[in-house]
Tab-separated table of C-alpha atoms in Angstrom:
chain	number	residue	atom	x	y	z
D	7	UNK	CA	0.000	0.000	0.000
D	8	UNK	CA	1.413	3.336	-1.436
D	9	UNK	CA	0.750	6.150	0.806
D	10	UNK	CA	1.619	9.339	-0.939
D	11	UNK	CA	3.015	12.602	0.692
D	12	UNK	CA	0.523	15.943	0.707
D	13	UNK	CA	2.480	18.799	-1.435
D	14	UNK	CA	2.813	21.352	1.105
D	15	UNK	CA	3.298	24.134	-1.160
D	16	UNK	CA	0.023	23.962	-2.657
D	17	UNK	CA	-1.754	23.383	0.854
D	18	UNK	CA	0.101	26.647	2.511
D	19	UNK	CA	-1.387	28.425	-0.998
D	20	UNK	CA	-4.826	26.994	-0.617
D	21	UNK	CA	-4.488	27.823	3.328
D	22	UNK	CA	-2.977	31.384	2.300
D	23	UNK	CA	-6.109	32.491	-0.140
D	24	UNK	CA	-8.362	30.926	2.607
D	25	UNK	CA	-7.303	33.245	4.976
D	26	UNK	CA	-7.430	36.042	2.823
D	27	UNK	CA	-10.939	35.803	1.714
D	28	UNK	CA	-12.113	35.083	5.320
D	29	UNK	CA	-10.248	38.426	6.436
D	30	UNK	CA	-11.708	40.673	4.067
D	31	UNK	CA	-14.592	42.318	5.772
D	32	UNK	CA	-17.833	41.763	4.021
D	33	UNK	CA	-18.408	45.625	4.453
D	34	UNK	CA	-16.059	45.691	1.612
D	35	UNK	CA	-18.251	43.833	-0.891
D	36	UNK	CA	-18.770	45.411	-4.097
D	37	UNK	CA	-22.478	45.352	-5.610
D	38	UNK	CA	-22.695	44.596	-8.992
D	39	UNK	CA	-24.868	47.531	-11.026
D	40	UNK	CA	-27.688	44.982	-11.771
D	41	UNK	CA	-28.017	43.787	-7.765
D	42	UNK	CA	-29.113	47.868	-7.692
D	43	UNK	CA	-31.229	48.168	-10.611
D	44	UNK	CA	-33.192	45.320	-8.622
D	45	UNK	CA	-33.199	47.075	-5.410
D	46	UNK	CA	-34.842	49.977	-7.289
D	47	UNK	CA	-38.674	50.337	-8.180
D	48	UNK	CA	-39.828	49.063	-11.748
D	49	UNK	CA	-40.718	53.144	-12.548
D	50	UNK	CA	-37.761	54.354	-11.722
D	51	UNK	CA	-36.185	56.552	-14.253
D	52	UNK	CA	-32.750	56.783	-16.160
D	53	UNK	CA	-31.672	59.412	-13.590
D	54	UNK	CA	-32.720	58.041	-10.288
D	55	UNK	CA	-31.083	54.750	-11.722
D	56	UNK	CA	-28.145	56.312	-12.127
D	57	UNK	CA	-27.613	58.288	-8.812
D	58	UNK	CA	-28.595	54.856	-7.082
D	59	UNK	CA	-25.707	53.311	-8.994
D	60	UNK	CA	-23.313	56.314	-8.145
D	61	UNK	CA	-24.576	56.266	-4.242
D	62	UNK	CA	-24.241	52.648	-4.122
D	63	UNK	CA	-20.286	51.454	-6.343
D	64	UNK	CA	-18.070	53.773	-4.954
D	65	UNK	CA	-15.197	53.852	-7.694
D	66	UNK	CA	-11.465	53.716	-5.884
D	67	UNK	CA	-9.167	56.407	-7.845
D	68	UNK	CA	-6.163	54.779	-9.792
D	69	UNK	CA	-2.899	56.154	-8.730
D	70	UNK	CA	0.003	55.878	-11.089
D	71	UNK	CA	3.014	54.036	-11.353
D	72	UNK	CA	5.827	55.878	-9.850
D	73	UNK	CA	8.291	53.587	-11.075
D	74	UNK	CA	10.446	54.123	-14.523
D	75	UNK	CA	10.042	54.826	-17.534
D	76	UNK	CA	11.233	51.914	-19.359
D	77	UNK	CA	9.727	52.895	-23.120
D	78	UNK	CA	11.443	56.165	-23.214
D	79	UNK	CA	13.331	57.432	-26.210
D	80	UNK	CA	16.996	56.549	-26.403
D	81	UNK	CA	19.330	58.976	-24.486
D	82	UNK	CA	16.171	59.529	-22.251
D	83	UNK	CA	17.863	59.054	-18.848
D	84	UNK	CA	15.985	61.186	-16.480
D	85	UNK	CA	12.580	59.732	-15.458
D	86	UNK	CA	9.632	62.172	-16.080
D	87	UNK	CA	6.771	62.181	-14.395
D	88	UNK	CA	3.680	61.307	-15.660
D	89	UNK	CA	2.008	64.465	-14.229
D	90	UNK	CA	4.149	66.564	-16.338
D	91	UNK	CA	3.168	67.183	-19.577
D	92	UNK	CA	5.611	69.149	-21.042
D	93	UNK	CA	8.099	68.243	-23.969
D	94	UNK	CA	11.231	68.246	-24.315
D	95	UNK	CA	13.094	70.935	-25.908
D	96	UNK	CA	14.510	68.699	-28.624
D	97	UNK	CA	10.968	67.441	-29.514
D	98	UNK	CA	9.880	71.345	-30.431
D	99	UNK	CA	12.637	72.039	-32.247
D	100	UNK	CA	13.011	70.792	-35.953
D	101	UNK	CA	14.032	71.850	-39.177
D	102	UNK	CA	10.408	73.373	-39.497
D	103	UNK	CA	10.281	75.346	-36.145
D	104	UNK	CA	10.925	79.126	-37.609
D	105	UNK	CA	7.982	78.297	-40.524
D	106	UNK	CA	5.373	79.895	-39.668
D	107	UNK	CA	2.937	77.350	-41.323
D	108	UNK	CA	4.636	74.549	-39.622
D	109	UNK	CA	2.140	75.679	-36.041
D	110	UNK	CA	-1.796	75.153	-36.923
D	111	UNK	CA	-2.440	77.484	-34.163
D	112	UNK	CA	-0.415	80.422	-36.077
D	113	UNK	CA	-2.731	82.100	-38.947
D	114	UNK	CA	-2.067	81.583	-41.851
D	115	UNK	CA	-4.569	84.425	-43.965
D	116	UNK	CA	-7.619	84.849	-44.381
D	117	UNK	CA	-10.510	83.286	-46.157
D	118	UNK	CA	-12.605	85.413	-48.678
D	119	UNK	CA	-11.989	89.059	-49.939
D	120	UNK	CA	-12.153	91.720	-47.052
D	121	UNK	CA	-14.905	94.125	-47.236
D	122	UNK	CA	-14.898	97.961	-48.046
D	123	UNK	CA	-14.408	99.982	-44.184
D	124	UNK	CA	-16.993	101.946	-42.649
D	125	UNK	CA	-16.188	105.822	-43.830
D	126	UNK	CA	-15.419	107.987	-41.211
D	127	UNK	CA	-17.919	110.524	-39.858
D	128	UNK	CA	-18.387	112.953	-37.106
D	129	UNK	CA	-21.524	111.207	-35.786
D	130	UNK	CA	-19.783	107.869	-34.703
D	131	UNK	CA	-17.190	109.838	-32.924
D	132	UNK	CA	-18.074	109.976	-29.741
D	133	UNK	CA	-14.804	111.886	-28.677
D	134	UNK	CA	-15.859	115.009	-31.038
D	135	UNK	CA	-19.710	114.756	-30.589
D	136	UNK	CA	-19.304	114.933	-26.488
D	137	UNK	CA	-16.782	118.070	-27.249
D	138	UNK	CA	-19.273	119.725	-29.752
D	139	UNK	CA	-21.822	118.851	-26.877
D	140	UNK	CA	-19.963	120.287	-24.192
D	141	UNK	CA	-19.372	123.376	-26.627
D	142	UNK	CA	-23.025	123.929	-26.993
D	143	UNK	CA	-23.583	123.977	-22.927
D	144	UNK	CA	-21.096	126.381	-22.238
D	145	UNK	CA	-21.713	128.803	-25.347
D	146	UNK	CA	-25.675	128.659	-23.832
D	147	UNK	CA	-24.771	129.641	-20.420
D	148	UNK	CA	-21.896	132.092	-21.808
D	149	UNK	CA	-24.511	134.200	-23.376
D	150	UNK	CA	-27.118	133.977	-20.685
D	151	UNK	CA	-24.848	135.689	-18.560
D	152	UNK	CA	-23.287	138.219	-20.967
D	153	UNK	CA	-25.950	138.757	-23.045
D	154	UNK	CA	-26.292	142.443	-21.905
D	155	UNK	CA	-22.601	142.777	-22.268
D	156	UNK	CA	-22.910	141.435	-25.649
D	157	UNK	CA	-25.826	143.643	-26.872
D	158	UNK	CA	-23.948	146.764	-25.746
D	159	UNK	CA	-20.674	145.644	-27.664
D	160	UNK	CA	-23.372	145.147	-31.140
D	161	UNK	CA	-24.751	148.774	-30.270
D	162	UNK	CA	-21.230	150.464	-30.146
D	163	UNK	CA	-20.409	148.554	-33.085
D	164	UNK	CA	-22.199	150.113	-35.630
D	165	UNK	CA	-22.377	153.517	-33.408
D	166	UNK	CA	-19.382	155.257	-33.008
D	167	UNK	CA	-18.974	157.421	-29.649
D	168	UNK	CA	-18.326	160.720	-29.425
D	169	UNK	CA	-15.754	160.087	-26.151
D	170	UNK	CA	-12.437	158.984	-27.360
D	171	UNK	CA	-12.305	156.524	-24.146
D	172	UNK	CA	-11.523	152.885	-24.184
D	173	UNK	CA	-15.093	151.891	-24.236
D	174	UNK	CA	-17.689	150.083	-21.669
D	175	UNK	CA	-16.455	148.972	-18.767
D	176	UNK	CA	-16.635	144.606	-18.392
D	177	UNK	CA	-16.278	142.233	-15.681
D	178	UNK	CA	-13.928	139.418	-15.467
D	179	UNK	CA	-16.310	136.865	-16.377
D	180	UNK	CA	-17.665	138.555	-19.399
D	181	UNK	CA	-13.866	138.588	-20.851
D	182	UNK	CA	-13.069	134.853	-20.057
D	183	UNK	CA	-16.856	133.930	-22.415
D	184	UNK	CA	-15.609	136.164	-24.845
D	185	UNK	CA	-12.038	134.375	-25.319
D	186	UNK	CA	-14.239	131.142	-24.701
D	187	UNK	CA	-16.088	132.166	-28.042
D	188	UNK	CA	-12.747	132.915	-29.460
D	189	UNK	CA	-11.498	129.433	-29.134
D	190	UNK	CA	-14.580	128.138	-29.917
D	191	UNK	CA	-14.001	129.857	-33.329
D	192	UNK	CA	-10.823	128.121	-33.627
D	193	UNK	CA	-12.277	124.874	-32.929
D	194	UNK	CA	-15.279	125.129	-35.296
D	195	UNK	CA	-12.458	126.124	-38.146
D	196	UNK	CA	-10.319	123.766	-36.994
D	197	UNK	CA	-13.837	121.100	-37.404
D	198	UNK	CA	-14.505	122.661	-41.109
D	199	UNK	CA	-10.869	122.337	-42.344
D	200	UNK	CA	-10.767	118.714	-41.091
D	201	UNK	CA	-13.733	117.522	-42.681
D	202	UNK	CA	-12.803	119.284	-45.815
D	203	UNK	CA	-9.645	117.849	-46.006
D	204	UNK	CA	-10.967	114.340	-45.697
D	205	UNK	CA	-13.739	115.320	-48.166
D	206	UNK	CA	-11.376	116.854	-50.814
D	207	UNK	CA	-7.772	116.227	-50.412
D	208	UNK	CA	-7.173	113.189	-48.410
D	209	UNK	CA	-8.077	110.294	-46.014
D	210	UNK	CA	-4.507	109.286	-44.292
D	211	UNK	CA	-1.921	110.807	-43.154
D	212	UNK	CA	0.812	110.383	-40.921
D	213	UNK	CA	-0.594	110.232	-37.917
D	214	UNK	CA	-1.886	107.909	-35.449
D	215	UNK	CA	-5.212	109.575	-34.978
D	216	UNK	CA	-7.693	112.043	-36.518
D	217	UNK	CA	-7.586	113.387	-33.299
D	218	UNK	CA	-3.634	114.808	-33.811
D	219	UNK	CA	-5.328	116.012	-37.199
D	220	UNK	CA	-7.541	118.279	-35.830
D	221	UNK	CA	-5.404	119.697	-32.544
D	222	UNK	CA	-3.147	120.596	-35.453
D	223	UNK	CA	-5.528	122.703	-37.363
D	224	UNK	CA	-6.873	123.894	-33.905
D	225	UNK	CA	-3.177	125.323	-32.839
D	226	UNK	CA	-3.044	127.049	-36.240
D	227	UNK	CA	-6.051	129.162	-35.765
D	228	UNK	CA	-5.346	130.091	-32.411
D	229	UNK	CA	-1.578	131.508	-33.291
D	230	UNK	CA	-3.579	133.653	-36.750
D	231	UNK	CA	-5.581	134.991	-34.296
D	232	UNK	CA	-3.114	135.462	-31.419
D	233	UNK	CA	-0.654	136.841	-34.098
D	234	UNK	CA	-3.278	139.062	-36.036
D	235	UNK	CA	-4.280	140.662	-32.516
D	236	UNK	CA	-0.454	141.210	-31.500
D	237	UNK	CA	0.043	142.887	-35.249
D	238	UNK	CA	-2.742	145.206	-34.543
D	239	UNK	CA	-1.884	146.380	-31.511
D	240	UNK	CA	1.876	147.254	-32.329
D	241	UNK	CA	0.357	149.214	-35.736
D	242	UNK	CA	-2.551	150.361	-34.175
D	243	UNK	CA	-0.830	151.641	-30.810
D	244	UNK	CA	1.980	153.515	-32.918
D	245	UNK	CA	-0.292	155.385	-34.999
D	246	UNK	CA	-3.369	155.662	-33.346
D	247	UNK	CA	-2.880	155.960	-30.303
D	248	UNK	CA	-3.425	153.567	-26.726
D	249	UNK	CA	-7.279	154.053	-26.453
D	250	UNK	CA	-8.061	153.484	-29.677
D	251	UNK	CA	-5.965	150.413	-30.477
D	252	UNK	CA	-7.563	148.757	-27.040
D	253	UNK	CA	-11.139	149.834	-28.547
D	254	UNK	CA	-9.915	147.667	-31.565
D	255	UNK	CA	-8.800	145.066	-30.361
D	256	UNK	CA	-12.442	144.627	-28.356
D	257	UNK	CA	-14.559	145.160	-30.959
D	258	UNK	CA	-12.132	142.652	-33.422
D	259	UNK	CA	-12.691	139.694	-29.988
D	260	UNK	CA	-16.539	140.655	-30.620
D	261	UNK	CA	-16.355	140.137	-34.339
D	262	UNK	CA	-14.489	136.909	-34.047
D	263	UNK	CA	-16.813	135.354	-31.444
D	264	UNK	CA	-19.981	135.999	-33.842
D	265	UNK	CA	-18.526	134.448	-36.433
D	266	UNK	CA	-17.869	131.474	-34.202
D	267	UNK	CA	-21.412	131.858	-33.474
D	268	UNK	CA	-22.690	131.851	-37.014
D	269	UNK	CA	-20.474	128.945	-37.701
D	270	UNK	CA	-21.856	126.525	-35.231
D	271	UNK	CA	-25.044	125.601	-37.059
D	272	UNK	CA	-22.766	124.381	-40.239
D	273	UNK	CA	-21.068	122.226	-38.322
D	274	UNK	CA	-24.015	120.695	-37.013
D	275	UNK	CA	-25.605	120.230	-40.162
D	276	UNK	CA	-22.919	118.877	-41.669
D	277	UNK	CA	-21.740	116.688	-38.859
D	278	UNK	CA	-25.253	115.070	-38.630
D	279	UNK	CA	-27.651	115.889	-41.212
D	280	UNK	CA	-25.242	115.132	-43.838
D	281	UNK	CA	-25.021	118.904	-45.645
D	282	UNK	CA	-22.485	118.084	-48.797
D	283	UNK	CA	-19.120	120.089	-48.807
D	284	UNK	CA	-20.095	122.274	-51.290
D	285	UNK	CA	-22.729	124.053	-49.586
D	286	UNK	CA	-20.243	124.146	-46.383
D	287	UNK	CA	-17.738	126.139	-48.477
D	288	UNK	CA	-20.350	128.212	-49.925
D	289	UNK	CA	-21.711	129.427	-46.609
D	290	UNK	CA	-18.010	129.275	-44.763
D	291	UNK	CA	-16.931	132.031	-47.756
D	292	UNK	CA	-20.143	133.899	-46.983
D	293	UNK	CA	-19.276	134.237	-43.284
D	294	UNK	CA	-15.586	135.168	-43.642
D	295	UNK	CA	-16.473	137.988	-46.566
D	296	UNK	CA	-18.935	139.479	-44.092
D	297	UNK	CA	-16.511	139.508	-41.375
D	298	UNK	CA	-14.392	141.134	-43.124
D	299	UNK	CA	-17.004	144.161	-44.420
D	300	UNK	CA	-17.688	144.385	-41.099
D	301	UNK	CA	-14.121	145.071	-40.094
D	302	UNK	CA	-13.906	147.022	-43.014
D	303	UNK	CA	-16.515	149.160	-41.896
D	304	UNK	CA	-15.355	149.587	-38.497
D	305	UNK	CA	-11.753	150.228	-39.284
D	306	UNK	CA	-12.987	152.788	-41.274
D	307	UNK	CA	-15.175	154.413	-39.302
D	308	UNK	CA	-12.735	154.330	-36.075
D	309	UNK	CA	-9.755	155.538	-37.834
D	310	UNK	CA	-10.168	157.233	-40.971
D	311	UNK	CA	-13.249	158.604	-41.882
D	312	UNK	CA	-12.432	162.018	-40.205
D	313	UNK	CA	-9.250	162.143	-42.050
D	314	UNK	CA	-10.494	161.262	-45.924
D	315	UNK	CA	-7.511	158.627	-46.370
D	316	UNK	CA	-9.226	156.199	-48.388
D	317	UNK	CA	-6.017	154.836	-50.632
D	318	UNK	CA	-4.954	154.219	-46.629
D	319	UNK	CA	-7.313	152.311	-45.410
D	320	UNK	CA	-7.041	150.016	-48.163
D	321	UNK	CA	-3.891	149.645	-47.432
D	322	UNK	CA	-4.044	148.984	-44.069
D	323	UNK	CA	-7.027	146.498	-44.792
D	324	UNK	CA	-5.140	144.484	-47.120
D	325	UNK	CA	-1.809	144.249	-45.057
D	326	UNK	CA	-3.791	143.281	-41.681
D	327	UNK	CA	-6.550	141.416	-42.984
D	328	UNK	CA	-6.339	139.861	-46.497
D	329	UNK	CA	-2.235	138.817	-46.363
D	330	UNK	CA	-2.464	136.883	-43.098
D	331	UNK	CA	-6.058	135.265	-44.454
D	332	UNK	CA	-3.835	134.133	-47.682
D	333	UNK	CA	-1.199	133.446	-45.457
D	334	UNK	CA	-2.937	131.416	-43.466
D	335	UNK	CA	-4.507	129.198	-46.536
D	336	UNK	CA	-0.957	128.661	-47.473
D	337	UNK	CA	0.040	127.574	-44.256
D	338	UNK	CA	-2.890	124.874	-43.715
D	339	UNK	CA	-2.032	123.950	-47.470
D	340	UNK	CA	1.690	123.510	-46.825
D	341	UNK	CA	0.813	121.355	-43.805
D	342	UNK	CA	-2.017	119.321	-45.091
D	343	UNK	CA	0.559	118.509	-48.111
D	344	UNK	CA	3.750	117.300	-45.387
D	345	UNK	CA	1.098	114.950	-43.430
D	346	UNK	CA	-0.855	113.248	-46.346
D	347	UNK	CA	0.658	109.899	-47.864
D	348	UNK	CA	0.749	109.757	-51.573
D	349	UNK	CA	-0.233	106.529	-53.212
């Protein structure tokens, strides 16, 4: 009788995965998904179904290997981890890098034919139409509070005084609205010559902004008019005398604010009622030749109509009136020509 010997490896094995399963805790038992679709009611929908099966199979996150990388390139010594994701600087750079085509995140033109740009216009700038607002407001309140002052100044305009004195006496306040209207002038002209410009002469220039376009034109009127009223006085004082050069130079700060004032409405109209250029020029010429009958007139009257020089007042029209108007056409001209770019 053969008695043969038990294999103790296998029975220490067999012992081994007995213990295990009878230490695992039964708390630890995983439900299969159909054990809780049976749990649930028969009317219970996809939703419920599937918060029952996320409530009930709790999933245990993976965690990865922290050991080597064993499938790494050649000459790949240094482990990397599998949290980083970057690359290696010899994987970027190829023969290809600099090409610009070589990236599909880099673009590469554009599809179709671009489209003709919106023209400019005053009435989508809201930069100008706020300062042409703001103009409005304080022209408004300037003559509700000097409107007395200015009704006397249109009275001794056409009506000479028999007093050689300076004049009416004015407050501060009435002198800062009058320069206000002065500027105002200059910033209207400055508006005209801009939109001319784009209108009949050209659309860029060298400049990063419209905006550097129009301060330009702006500065240009203010130093004619700051010039013009520095002229007078020297010729006027010399040969005229203190009182009357200072009665001048008022009545030439009146004359320049109402032709500000009579220039406001163009710019309106053709800012945002679309008036064409041609009527602009036409009524622009109209107010400068009556501005300058009007000084005409009162030059006349003021200096020489007690003395019969009439070959002198033409004279003295032409060389303070009509050469620094042309000169100031040639100037904007000269300037306008330096800051367009000729295709």
């Amino acid at each position: 009788m053969t008695i043969q010997q038990a294999d103790t490896t296998t029975a220490n094995v067999a012992r081994f995965r007995t213990d295990s399963v009878k230490a695992k805790p039964a708390a630890e038992a995983v439900p299969q998904p159909h054990e809780v679709l049976e749990k649930l009611p028969a009317d219970a929908t996809p939703e419920q179904q599937d918060s029952a099966i996320q409530a009930a199979i709790k999933v245990v996150n993976t965690h990865l290997s922290t050991r080597p990388d064993t499938l790494s390139l050649p000459g790949h010594d240094d482990w990397v981890s599998p949290y980083d994701i970057s690359l290696p600087k010899y994987y970027k750079e190829t023969f290809f890098s600099k090409d610009t085509l070589f990236y599909s995140e880099t673009g590469g033109g554009r599809y179709g034919v671009a489209g003709d740009p919106v023209p400019y216009t005053i009435r989508g700038d809201n930069t100008i139409t706020a300062l042409l607002i703001g103009c409005f407001v304080i022209a408004l309140i300037a003559l509700a509070n000097t409107r007395g002052f200015l009704m006397r100044q249109a009275r001794h305009f056409f009506r000479e005084p028999r007093t050689n004195t300076t004049g009416y006496p004015e407050t501060t306040a009435e002198v800062r609205f009058q320069f206000f209207f002065v500027l105002q002038t200059c910033l209207l002209l400055s508006i005209i010559s801009f939109l001319y410009t784009l209108e009949r002469v050209a659309d860029t220039f060298f400049l990063s902004s419209q905006y550097q376009l129009v301060a330009i034109f702006f500065g240009i009127y203010v130093a004619y008019f700051a010039l013009k009223m520095l002229v007078y006085w020297l010729v006027n004082n010399v040969f005229f005398g203190r009182r009357k050069s200072v009665r001048w130079l008022k009545q030439l700060l009146f004359v320049t604010s109402v032709e500000g004032i009579a220039l406001f409405p163009l710019v309106m109209l053709q800012s945002y009622f679309d008036l064409s250029i041609q009527k602009a020029v036409i009524y622009v010429i109209f107010v400068i030749v009556l501005v300058k009958i009007l000084l005409l007139y009162k030059s006349f009257v003021m200096f020489f109509k007690r003395k019969n020089f009439y070959l002198q007042i033409i004279l003295y029209f032409c060389a303070l009136e009509i050469m620094p108007l042309l000169s100031l056409w040639g100037v904007l001209v000269n300037v306008v020509n330096h800051l367009k770019i000729n295709f």
